[in-house]
PDB file of C-alpha atoms in Angstrom:
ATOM      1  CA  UNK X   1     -46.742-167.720 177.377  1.00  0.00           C
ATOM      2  CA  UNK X   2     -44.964-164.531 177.821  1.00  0.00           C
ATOM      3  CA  UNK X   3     -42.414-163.789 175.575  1.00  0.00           C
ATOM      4  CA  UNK X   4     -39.639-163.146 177.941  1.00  0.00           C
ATOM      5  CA  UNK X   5     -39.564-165.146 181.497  1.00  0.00           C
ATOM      6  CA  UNK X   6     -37.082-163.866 184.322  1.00  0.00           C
ATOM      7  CA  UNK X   7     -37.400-165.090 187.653  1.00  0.00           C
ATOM      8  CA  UNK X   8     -38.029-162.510 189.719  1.00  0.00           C
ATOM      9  CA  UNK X   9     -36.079-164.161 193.124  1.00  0.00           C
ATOM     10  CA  UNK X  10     -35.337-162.544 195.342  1.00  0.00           C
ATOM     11  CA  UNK X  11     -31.863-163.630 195.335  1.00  0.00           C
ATOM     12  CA  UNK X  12     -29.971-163.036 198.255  1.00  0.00           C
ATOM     13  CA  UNK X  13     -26.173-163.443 198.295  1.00  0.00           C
ATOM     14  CA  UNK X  14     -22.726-162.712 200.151  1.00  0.00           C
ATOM     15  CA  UNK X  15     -20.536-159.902 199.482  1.00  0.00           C
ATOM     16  CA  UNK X  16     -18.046-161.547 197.038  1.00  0.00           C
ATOM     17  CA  UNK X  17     -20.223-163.986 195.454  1.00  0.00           C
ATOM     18  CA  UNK X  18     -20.555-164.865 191.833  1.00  0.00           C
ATOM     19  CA  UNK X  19     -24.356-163.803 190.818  1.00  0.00           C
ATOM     20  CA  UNK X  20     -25.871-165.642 188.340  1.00  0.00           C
ATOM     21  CA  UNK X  21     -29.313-163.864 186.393  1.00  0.00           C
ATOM     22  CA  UNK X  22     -31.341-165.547 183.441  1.00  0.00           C
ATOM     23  CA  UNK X  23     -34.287-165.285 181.154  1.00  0.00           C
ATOM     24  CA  UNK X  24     -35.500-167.034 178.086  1.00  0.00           C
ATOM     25  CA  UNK X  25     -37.658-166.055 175.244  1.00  0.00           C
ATOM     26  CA  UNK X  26     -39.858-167.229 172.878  1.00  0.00           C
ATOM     27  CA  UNK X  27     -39.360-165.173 169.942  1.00  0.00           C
ATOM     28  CA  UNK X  28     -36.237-166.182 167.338  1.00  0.00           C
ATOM     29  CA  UNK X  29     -36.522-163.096 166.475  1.00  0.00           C
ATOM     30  CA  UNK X  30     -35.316-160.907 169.070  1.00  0.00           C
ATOM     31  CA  UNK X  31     -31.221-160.138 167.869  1.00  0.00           C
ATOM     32  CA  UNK X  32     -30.547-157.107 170.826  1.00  0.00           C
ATOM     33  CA  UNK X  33     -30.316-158.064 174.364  1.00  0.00           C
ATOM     34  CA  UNK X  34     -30.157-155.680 177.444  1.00  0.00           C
ATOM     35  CA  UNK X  35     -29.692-155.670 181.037  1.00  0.00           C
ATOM     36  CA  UNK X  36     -30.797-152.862 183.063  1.00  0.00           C
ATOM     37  CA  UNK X  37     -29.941-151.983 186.524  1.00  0.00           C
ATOM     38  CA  UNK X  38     -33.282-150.504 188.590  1.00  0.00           C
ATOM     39  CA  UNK X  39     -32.790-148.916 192.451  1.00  0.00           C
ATOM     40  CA  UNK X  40     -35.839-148.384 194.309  1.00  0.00           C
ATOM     41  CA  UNK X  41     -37.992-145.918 192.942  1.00  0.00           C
ATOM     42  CA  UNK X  42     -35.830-144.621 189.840  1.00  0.00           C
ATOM     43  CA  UNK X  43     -35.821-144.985 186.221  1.00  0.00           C
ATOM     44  CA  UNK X  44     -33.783-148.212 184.718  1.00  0.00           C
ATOM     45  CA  UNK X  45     -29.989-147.859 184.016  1.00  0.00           C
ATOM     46  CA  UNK X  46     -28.737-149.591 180.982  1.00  0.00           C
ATOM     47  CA  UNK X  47     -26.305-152.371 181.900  1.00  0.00           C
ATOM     48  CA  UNK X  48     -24.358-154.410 179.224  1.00  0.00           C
ATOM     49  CA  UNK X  49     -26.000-154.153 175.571  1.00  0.00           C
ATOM     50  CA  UNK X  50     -25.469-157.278 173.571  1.00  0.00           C
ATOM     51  CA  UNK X  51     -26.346-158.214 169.581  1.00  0.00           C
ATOM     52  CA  UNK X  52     -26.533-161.820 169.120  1.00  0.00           C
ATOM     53  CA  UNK X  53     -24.596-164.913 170.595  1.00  0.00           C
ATOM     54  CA  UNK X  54     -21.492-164.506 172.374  1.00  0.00           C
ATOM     55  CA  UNK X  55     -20.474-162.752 175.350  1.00  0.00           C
ATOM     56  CA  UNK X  56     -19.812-159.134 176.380  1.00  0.00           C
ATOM     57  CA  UNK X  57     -17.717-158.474 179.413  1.00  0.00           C
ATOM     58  CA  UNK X  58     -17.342-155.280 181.445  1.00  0.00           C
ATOM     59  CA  UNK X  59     -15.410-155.177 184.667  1.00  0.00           C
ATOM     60  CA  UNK X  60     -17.178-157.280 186.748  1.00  0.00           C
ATOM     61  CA  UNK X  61     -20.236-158.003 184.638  1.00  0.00           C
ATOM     62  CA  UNK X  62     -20.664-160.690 181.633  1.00  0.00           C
ATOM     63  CA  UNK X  63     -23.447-160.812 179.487  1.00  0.00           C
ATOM     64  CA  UNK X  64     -23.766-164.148 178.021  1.00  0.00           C
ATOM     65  CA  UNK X  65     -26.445-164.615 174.893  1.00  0.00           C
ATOM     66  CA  UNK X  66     -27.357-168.524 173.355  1.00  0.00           C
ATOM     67  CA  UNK X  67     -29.745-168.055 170.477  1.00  0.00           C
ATOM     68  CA  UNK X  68     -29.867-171.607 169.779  1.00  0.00           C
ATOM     69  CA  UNK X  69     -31.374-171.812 173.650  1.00  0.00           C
ATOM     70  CA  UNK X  70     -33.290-168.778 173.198  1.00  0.00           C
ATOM     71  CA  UNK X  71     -31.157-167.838 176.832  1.00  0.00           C
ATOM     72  CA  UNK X  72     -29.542-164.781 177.970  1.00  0.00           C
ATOM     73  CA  UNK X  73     -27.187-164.748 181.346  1.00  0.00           C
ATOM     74  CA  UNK X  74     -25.976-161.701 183.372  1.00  0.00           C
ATOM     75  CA  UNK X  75     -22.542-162.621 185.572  1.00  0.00           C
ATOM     76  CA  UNK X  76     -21.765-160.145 188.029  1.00  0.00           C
ATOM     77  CA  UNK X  77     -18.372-161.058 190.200  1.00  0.00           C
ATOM     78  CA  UNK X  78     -17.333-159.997 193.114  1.00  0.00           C
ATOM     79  CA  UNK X  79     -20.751-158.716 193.951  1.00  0.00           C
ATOM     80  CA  UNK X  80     -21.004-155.934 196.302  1.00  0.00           C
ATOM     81  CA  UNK X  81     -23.834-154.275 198.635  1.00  0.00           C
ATOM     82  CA  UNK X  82     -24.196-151.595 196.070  1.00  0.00           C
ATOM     83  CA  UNK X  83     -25.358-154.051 193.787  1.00  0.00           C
ATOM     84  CA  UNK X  84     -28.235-154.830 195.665  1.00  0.00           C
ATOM     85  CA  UNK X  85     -31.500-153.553 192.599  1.00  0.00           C
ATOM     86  CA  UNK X  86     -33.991-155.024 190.498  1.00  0.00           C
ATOM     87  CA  UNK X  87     -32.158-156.278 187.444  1.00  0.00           C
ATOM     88  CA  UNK X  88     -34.387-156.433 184.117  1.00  0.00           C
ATOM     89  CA  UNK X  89     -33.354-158.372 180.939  1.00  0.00           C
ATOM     90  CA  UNK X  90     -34.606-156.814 177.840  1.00  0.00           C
ATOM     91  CA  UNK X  91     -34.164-157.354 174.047  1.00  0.00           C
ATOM     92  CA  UNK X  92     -36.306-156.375 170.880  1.00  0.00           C
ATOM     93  CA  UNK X  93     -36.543-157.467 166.941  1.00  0.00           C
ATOM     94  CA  UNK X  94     -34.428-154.213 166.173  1.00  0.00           C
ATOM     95  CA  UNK X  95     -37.959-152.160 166.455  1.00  0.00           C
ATOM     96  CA  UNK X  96     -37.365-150.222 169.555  1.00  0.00           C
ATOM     97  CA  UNK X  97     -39.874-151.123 171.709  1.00  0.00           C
ATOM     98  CA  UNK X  98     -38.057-153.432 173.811  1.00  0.00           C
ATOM     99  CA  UNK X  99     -39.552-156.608 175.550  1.00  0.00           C
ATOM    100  CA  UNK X 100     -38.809-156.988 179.399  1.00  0.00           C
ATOM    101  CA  UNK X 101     -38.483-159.949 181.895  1.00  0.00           C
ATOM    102  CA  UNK X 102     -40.040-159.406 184.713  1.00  0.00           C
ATOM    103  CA  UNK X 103     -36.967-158.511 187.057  1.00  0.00           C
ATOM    104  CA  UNK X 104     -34.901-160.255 189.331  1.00  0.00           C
ATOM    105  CA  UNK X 105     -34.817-158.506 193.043  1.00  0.00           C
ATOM    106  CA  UNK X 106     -30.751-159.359 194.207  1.00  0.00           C
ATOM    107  CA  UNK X 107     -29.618-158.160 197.626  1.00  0.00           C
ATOM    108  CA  UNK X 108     -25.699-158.213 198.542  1.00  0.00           C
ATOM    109  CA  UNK X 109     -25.403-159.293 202.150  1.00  0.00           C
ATOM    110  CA  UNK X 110     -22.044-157.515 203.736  1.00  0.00           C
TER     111      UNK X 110
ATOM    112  CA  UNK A   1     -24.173-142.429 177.933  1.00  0.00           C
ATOM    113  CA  UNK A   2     -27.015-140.146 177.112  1.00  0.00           C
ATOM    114  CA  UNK A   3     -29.545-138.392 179.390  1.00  0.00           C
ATOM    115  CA  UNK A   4     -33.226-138.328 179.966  1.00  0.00           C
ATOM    116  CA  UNK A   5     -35.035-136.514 182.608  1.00  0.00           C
ATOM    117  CA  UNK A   6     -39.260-136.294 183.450  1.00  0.00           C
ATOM    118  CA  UNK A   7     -40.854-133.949 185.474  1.00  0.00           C
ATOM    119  CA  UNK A   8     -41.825-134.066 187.988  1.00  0.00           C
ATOM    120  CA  UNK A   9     -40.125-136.756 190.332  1.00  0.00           C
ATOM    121  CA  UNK A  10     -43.106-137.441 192.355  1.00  0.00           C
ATOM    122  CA  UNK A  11     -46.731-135.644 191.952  1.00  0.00           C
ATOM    123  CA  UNK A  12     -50.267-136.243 194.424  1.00  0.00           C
ATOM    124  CA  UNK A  13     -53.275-135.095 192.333  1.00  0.00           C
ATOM    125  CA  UNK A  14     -56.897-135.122 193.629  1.00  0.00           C
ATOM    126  CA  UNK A  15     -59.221-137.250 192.009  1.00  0.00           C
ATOM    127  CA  UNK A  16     -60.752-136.540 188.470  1.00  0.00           C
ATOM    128  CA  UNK A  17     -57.990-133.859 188.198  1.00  0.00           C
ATOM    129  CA  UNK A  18     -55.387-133.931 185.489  1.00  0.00           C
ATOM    130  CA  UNK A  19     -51.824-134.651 185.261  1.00  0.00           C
ATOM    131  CA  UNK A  20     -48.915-133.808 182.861  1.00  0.00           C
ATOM    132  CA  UNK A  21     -46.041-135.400 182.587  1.00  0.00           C
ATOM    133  CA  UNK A  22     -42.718-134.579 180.488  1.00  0.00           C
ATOM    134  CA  UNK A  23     -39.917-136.271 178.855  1.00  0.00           C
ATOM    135  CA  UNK A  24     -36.806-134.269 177.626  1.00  0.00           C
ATOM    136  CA  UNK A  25     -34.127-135.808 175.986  1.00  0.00           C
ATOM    137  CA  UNK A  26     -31.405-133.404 177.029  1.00  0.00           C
ATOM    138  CA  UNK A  27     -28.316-134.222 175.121  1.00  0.00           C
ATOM    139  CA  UNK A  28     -29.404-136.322 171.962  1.00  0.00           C
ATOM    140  CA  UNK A  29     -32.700-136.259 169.559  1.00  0.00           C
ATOM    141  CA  UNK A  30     -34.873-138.997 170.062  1.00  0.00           C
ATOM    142  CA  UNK A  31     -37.572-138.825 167.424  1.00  0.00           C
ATOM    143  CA  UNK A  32     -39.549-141.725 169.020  1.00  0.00           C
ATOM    144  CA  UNK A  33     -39.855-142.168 172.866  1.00  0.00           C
ATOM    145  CA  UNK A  34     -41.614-144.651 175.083  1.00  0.00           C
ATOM    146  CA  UNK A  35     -43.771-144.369 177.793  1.00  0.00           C
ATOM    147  CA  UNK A  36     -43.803-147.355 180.656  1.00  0.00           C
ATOM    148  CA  UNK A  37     -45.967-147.773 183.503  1.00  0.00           C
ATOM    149  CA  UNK A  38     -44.393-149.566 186.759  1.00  0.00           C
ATOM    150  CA  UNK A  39     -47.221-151.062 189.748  1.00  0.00           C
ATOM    151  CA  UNK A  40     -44.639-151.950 192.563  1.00  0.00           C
ATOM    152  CA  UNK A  41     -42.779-154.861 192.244  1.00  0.00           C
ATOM    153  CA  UNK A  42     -44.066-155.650 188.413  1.00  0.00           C
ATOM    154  CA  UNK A  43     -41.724-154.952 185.630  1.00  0.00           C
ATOM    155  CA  UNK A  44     -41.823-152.374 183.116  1.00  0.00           C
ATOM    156  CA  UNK A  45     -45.608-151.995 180.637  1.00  0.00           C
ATOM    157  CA  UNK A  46     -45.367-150.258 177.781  1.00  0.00           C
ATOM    158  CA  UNK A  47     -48.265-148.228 177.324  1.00  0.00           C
ATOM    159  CA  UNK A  48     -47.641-146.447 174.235  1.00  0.00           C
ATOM    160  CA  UNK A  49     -44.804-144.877 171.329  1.00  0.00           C
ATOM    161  CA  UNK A  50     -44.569-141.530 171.473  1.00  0.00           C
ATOM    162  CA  UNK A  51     -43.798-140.231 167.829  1.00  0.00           C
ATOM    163  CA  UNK A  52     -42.347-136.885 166.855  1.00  0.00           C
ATOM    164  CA  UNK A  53     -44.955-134.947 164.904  1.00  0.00           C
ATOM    165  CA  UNK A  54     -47.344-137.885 164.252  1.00  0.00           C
ATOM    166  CA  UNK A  55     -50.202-139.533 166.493  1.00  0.00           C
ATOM    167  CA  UNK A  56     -48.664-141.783 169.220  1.00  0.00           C
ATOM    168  CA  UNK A  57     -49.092-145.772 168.730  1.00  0.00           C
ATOM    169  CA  UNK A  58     -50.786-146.824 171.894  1.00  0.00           C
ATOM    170  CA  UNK A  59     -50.707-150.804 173.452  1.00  0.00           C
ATOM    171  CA  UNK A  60     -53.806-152.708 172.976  1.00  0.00           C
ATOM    172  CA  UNK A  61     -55.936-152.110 176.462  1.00  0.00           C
ATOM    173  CA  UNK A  62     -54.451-148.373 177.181  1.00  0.00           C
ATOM    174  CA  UNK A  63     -57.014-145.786 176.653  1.00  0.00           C
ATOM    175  CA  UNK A  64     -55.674-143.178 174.806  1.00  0.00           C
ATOM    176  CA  UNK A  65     -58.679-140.345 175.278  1.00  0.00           C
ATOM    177  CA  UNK A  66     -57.253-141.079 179.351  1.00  0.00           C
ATOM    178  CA  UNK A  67     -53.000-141.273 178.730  1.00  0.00           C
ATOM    179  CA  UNK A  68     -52.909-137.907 175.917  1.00  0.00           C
ATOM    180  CA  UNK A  69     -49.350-138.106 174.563  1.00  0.00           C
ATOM    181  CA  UNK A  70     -47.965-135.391 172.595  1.00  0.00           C
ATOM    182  CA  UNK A  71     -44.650-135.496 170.902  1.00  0.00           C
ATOM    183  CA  UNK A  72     -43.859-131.608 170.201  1.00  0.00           C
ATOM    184  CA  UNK A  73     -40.256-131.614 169.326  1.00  0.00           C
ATOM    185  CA  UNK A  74     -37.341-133.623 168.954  1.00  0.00           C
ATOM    186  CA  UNK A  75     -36.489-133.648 172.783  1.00  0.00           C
ATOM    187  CA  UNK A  76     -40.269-133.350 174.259  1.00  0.00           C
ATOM    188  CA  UNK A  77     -42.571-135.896 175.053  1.00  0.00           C
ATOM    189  CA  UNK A  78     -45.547-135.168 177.339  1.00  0.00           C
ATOM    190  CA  UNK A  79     -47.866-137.620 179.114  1.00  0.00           C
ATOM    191  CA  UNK A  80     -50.920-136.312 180.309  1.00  0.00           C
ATOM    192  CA  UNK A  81     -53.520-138.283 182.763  1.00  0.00           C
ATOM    193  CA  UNK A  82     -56.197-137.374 182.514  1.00  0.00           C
ATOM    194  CA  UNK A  83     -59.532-136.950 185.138  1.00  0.00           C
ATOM    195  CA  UNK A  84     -57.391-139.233 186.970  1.00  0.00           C
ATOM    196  CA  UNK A  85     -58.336-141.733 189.317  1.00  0.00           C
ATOM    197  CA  UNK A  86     -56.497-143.903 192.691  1.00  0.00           C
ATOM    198  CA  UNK A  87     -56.015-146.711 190.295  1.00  0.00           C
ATOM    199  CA  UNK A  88     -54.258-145.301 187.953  1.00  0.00           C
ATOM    200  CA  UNK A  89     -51.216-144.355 190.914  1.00  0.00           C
ATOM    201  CA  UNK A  90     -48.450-145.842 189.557  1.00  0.00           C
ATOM    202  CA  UNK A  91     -44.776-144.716 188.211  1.00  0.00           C
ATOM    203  CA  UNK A  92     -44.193-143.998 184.949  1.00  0.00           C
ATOM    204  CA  UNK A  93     -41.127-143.724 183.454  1.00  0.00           C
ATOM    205  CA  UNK A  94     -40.232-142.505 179.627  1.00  0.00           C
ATOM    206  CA  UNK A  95     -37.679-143.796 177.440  1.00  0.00           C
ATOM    207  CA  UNK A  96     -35.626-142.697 174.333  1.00  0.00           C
ATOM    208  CA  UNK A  97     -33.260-144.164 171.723  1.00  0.00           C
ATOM    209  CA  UNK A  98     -30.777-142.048 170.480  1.00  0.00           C
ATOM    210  CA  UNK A  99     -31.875-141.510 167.081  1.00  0.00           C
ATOM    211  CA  UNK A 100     -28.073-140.458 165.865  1.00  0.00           C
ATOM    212  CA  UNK A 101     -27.008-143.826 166.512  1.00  0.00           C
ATOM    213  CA  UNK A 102     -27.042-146.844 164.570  1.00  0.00           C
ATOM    214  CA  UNK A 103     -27.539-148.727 167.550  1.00  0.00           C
ATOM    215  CA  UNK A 104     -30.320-149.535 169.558  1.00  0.00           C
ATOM    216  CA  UNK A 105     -30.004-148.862 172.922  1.00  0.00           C
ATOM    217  CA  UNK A 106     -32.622-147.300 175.129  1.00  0.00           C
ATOM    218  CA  UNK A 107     -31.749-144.572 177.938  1.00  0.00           C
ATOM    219  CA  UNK A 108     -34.533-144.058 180.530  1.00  0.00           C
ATOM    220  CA  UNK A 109     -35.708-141.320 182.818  1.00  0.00           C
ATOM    221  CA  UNK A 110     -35.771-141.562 186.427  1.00  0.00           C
ATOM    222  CA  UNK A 111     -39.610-142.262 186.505  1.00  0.00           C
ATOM    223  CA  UNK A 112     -42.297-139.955 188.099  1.00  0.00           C
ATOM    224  CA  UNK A 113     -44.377-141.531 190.151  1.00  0.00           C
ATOM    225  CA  UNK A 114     -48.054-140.535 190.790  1.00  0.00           C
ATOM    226  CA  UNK A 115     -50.480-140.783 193.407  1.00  0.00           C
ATOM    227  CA  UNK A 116     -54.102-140.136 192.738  1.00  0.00           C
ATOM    228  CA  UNK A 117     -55.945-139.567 196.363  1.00  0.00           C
TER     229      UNK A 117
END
């Protein structure tokens, strides 16, 4: 089992729609949760950083962490073409190497 | 947020030739930095920690007499392929943590991505 499952989609929405990304993990002890933006063909961009449960808003994105589920959620609203990337969720134990999904592929229809 | 850059952006080498890539951090100190390996549509390896003035840490099945990593100073990382071959084409992409901060986050380059003919 690897320790961090994403779905990689694609996922293909309307401009304006509520996106919805996931991944779950096996270890209890991961405590720091990322998302990372990738375009095609360029380094990762670092999203929403997150310690623990609870959520983490900024403008239009939400990052939403359950320990108890071992379940992290990315919320974009209002989702727009330029959204359209690869996004990766990533955490770690509080070493730094971190421990990535596999990537979700989400394209923003106009 | 803080800045990493690699260079080059995109290199073709020959086969059984040798290839260097580098990893700056540009406006932080990042005593440890990490080098990924991307095949299209797969997510991010790691293939090894790149330590300031110690031996890098490599992941189990990553040769490290092939991927040479030296950590020179507190803003250099090279990764060097070397007598490359067409499987290893691939992007790689370096990462750092700002070591200044108590927190953990990550900043990445924008990738180099080679192509072994």
């Amino acid at each position: 089992q690897k320790e961090v499952e994403q779905d990689p989609g694609p996922l293909s929405v309307p401009e304006g729609a509520i996106v919805s990304l996931n991944c779950t993990y096996s270890n209890s002890a991961f405590q720091y949760f990322m998302w990372y933006r990738q375009y095609s063909r360029k380094g990762p961009e670092l999203l929403m950083y997150t310690y623990s449960s609870g959520n983490k808003e900024d403008g239009r994105f939400t990052a939403q962490v359950d320990k108890s589920s071992k379940y992290i959620s990315l919320f974009i609203r209002d989702s727009q073409p330029s959204d359209s990337a690869t996004y990766l969720c990533a955490m770690h134990r509080g070493a730094n190497n971190l421990f990535f999904g596999t990537g979700t592929r989400l394209t923003v229809i106009p | 947020g803080a800045v990493v850059s690699q260079h080059p952006s995109w290199v073709i080498c020959k086969s059984g030739t040798s290839v260097k890539i580098e990893c700056r951090s540009l406006d932080f100190q990042a005593t440890t930095m990490f080098w990924y390996r991307q095949f299209p549509k797969q997510s991010l390896m790691l293939m090894a920690t790149s330590n300031e003035g110690s031996k890098a840490t490599y992941e189990q099945g990553v040769e490290k007499d092939k991927f040479l990593i030296n950590h020179a100073s507190l803003t250099l990382s090279t990764l060097t392929v070397t007598s490359a071959h067409p499987e290893d084409s691939s992007f790689y992409i370096c990462s750092a943590p700002d070591s200044g901060l108590s927190s953990y986050e990550q900043y990445f380059g924008p990738g180099t991505r080679l192509t072994v003919t």
